[in-house]
Amino acid sequence: MITIFSRTIIVYLILIFTMRMLGKRQLGELEVSELITTILLSEIASMPITNHDIPLSYAIIPLILITTFEISLSFILSRSSKLKNIFSSPPSTLIRKGKIIQSELKKNRISPEELISELRQKNICDPSQVEYAILEQNGLLSVIPKIQYQQPNLEQLSILQEESGILHIIISQGTWNEYNLSLLKKEKSDLRRILKKKHVKENDVYLMTIDDTNKMNIIIKEENR
Amino acid sequence: MRSFIISICLFAMLITGIILNCYYVNSVHGEMSAIIREIKIEPCDENEDLIKELLNLWESKSSMLSISVGYKELNEISDAIASLNAANLYGDKLQICIALEYLTSAIDEITRLEKLNINNVM
């Protein structure tokens, strides 16, 4: 047990160090510690399933240990930006005010072609149109276009539109969603009355939704149409 | 914060479990070694009782040990006890010596794995 315990700590720390060295390019949406946890957990969990010579504890100890590390690390890092920069690379500004910062590209081992390709995926064909392009800690590129290349929003166009919020599912395939009912403070009896007025049985409802403006939408099951 | 506290509790439980397991393995090792030391190289009836006692002890402790010790190591100990028993029954002095050596090293192996040293970790 103690051997497995110490081995897990060593492998975890080595992986953190390795992934930190590899930089943000390898990450893609996950942070360093999250990626390592994901890699290790999947490997360790499959170990005793496929190998019958290994006791279950050989997998349980590393699983608990890695989970503990991940939770503790994220808790500590959320309270210290200095430590966060040690465990995962800080964000890098690749383009500032339309100008590519070559030293940052070099530091992050990103070629100009890769940068242009990333910008194209965000519908930008010229780096000079970009106010800021930032390589985030999870390896994703955030692009903020210059104001003249940004799409105008409803406020800028002076168009008034009522906020409809999100759709809350009330009935899904004939089953009431109790959580959303209590969230919207709706009574089943009131909704049943509405369904009755519309000559719809609740078991025939495929989907019933209500948005934040109380707009109701009912879709009937195909077999009952 | 709640998950952090749970993870810290889990960690503490894990450490406690490892320490208790260490003590358990060492105590089993101690009990078995004490019986092995009493076994004589010459085949005799006294040996038969000691081997029976060793076998009973092993049967009662092996299932608990299987939580932390690999099945390979456990099988080696079972095989060594069986060899010792056979050697004593057939009155083979050389085979008793070999079986005792084999059993001692097999029992030492389970405690070796519980020690924190460079050999084990690397």
PDB file of N, CA and C in Angstrom, chain B residues 38-40 42-53 85 88-89 91 96:
ATOM      1  N   GLU B  38      10.122 -22.032  15.373  1.00  0.00           N
ATOM      2  CA  GLU B  38       9.984 -23.216  16.237  1.00  0.00           C
ATOM      3  C   GLU B  38      10.040 -24.530  15.452  1.00  0.00           C
ATOM      4  N   ILE B  39       9.805 -24.459  14.147  1.00  0.00           N
ATOM      5  CA  ILE B  39       9.807 -25.679  13.334  1.00  0.00           C
ATOM      6  C   ILE B  39      11.232 -26.222  13.223  1.00  0.00           C
ATOM      7  N   LYS B  40      11.346 -27.523  13.521  1.00  0.00           N
ATOM      8  CA  LYS B  40      12.677 -28.142  13.490  1.00  0.00           C
ATOM      9  C   LYS B  40      12.983 -28.678  12.098  1.00  0.00           C
ATOM     10  N   GLU B  42      14.572 -31.416  11.507  1.00  0.00           N
ATOM     11  CA  GLU B  42      14.311 -32.869  11.541  1.00  0.00           C
ATOM     12  C   GLU B  42      12.799 -33.120  11.474  1.00  0.00           C
ATOM     13  N   PRO B  43      12.329 -34.052  10.623  1.00  0.00           N
ATOM     14  CA  PRO B  43      10.892 -34.353  10.591  1.00  0.00           C
ATOM     15  C   PRO B  43      10.436 -34.965  11.917  1.00  0.00           C
ATOM     16  N   CYS B  44       9.382 -34.428  12.518  1.00  0.00           N
ATOM     17  CA  CYS B  44       8.860 -34.951  13.789  1.00  0.00           C
ATOM     18  C   CYS B  44       7.377 -34.603  13.942  1.00  0.00           C
ATOM     19  N   ASP B  45       6.711 -35.211  14.949  1.00  0.00           N
ATOM     20  CA  ASP B  45       5.277 -34.968  15.177  1.00  0.00           C
ATOM     21  C   ASP B  45       5.012 -33.542  15.646  1.00  0.00           C
ATOM     22  N   GLU B  46       5.983 -33.021  16.385  1.00  0.00           N
ATOM     23  CA  GLU B  46       5.852 -31.644  16.882  1.00  0.00           C
ATOM     24  C   GLU B  46       5.733 -30.653  15.713  1.00  0.00           C
ATOM     25  N   ASN B  47       6.510 -30.946  14.666  1.00  0.00           N
ATOM     26  CA  ASN B  47       6.454 -30.106  13.453  1.00  0.00           C
ATOM     27  C   ASN B  47       5.057 -30.105  12.842  1.00  0.00           C
ATOM     28  N   GLU B  48       4.439 -31.285  12.871  1.00  0.00           N
ATOM     29  CA  GLU B  48       3.117 -31.429  12.258  1.00  0.00           C
ATOM     30  C   GLU B  48       2.119 -30.469  12.918  1.00  0.00           C
ATOM     31  N   ASP B  49       2.175 -30.407  14.256  1.00  0.00           N
ATOM     32  CA  ASP B  49       1.271 -29.494  14.979  1.00  0.00           C
ATOM     33  C   ASP B  49       1.571 -28.035  14.646  1.00  0.00           C
ATOM     34  N   LEU B  50       2.876 -27.734  14.559  1.00  0.00           N
ATOM     35  CA  LEU B  50       3.270 -26.348  14.254  1.00  0.00           C
ATOM     36  C   LEU B  50       2.828 -25.945  12.849  1.00  0.00           C
ATOM     37  N   ILE B  51       2.991 -26.889  11.915  1.00  0.00           N
ATOM     38  CA  ILE B  51       2.596 -26.581  10.524  1.00  0.00           C
ATOM     39  C   ILE B  51       1.072 -26.398  10.442  1.00  0.00           C
ATOM     40  N   LYS B  52       0.351 -27.244  11.212  1.00  0.00           N
ATOM     41  CA  LYS B  52      -1.124 -27.119  11.249  1.00  0.00           C
ATOM     42  C   LYS B  52      -1.518 -25.738  11.818  1.00  0.00           C
ATOM     43  N   GLU B  53      -0.788 -25.358  12.863  1.00  0.00           N
ATOM     44  CA  GLU B  53      -1.043 -24.042  13.480  1.00  0.00           C
ATOM     45  C   GLU B  53      -0.749 -22.910  12.482  1.00  0.00           C
ATOM     46  N   ASN B  85       4.622 -28.792   4.590  1.00  0.00           N
ATOM     47  CA  ASN B  85       3.779 -29.852   5.134  1.00  0.00           C
ATOM     48  C   ASN B  85       4.121 -31.199   4.483  1.00  0.00           C
ATOM     49  N   ASN B  88       7.561 -32.510   5.580  1.00  0.00           N
ATOM     50  CA  ASN B  88       7.524 -33.044   6.944  1.00  0.00           C
ATOM     51  C   ASN B  88       6.857 -34.426   6.973  1.00  0.00           C
ATOM     52  N   LEU B  89       5.783 -34.585   6.174  1.00  0.00           N
ATOM     53  CA  LEU B  89       5.063 -35.864   6.131  1.00  0.00           C
ATOM     54  C   LEU B  89       5.936 -36.987   5.577  1.00  0.00           C
ATOM     55  N   GLY B  91       9.158 -36.974   5.595  1.00  0.00           N
ATOM     56  CA  GLY B  91      10.389 -37.081   6.375  1.00  0.00           C
ATOM     57  C   GLY B  91      11.638 -36.695   5.623  1.00  0.00           C
ATOM     58  N   ILE B  96      12.576 -30.013   3.900  1.00  0.00           N
ATOM     59  CA  ILE B  96      12.081 -29.135   4.985  1.00  0.00           C
ATOM     60  C   ILE B  96      12.907 -27.848   5.008  1.00  0.00           C
TER      61      ILE B  96
END
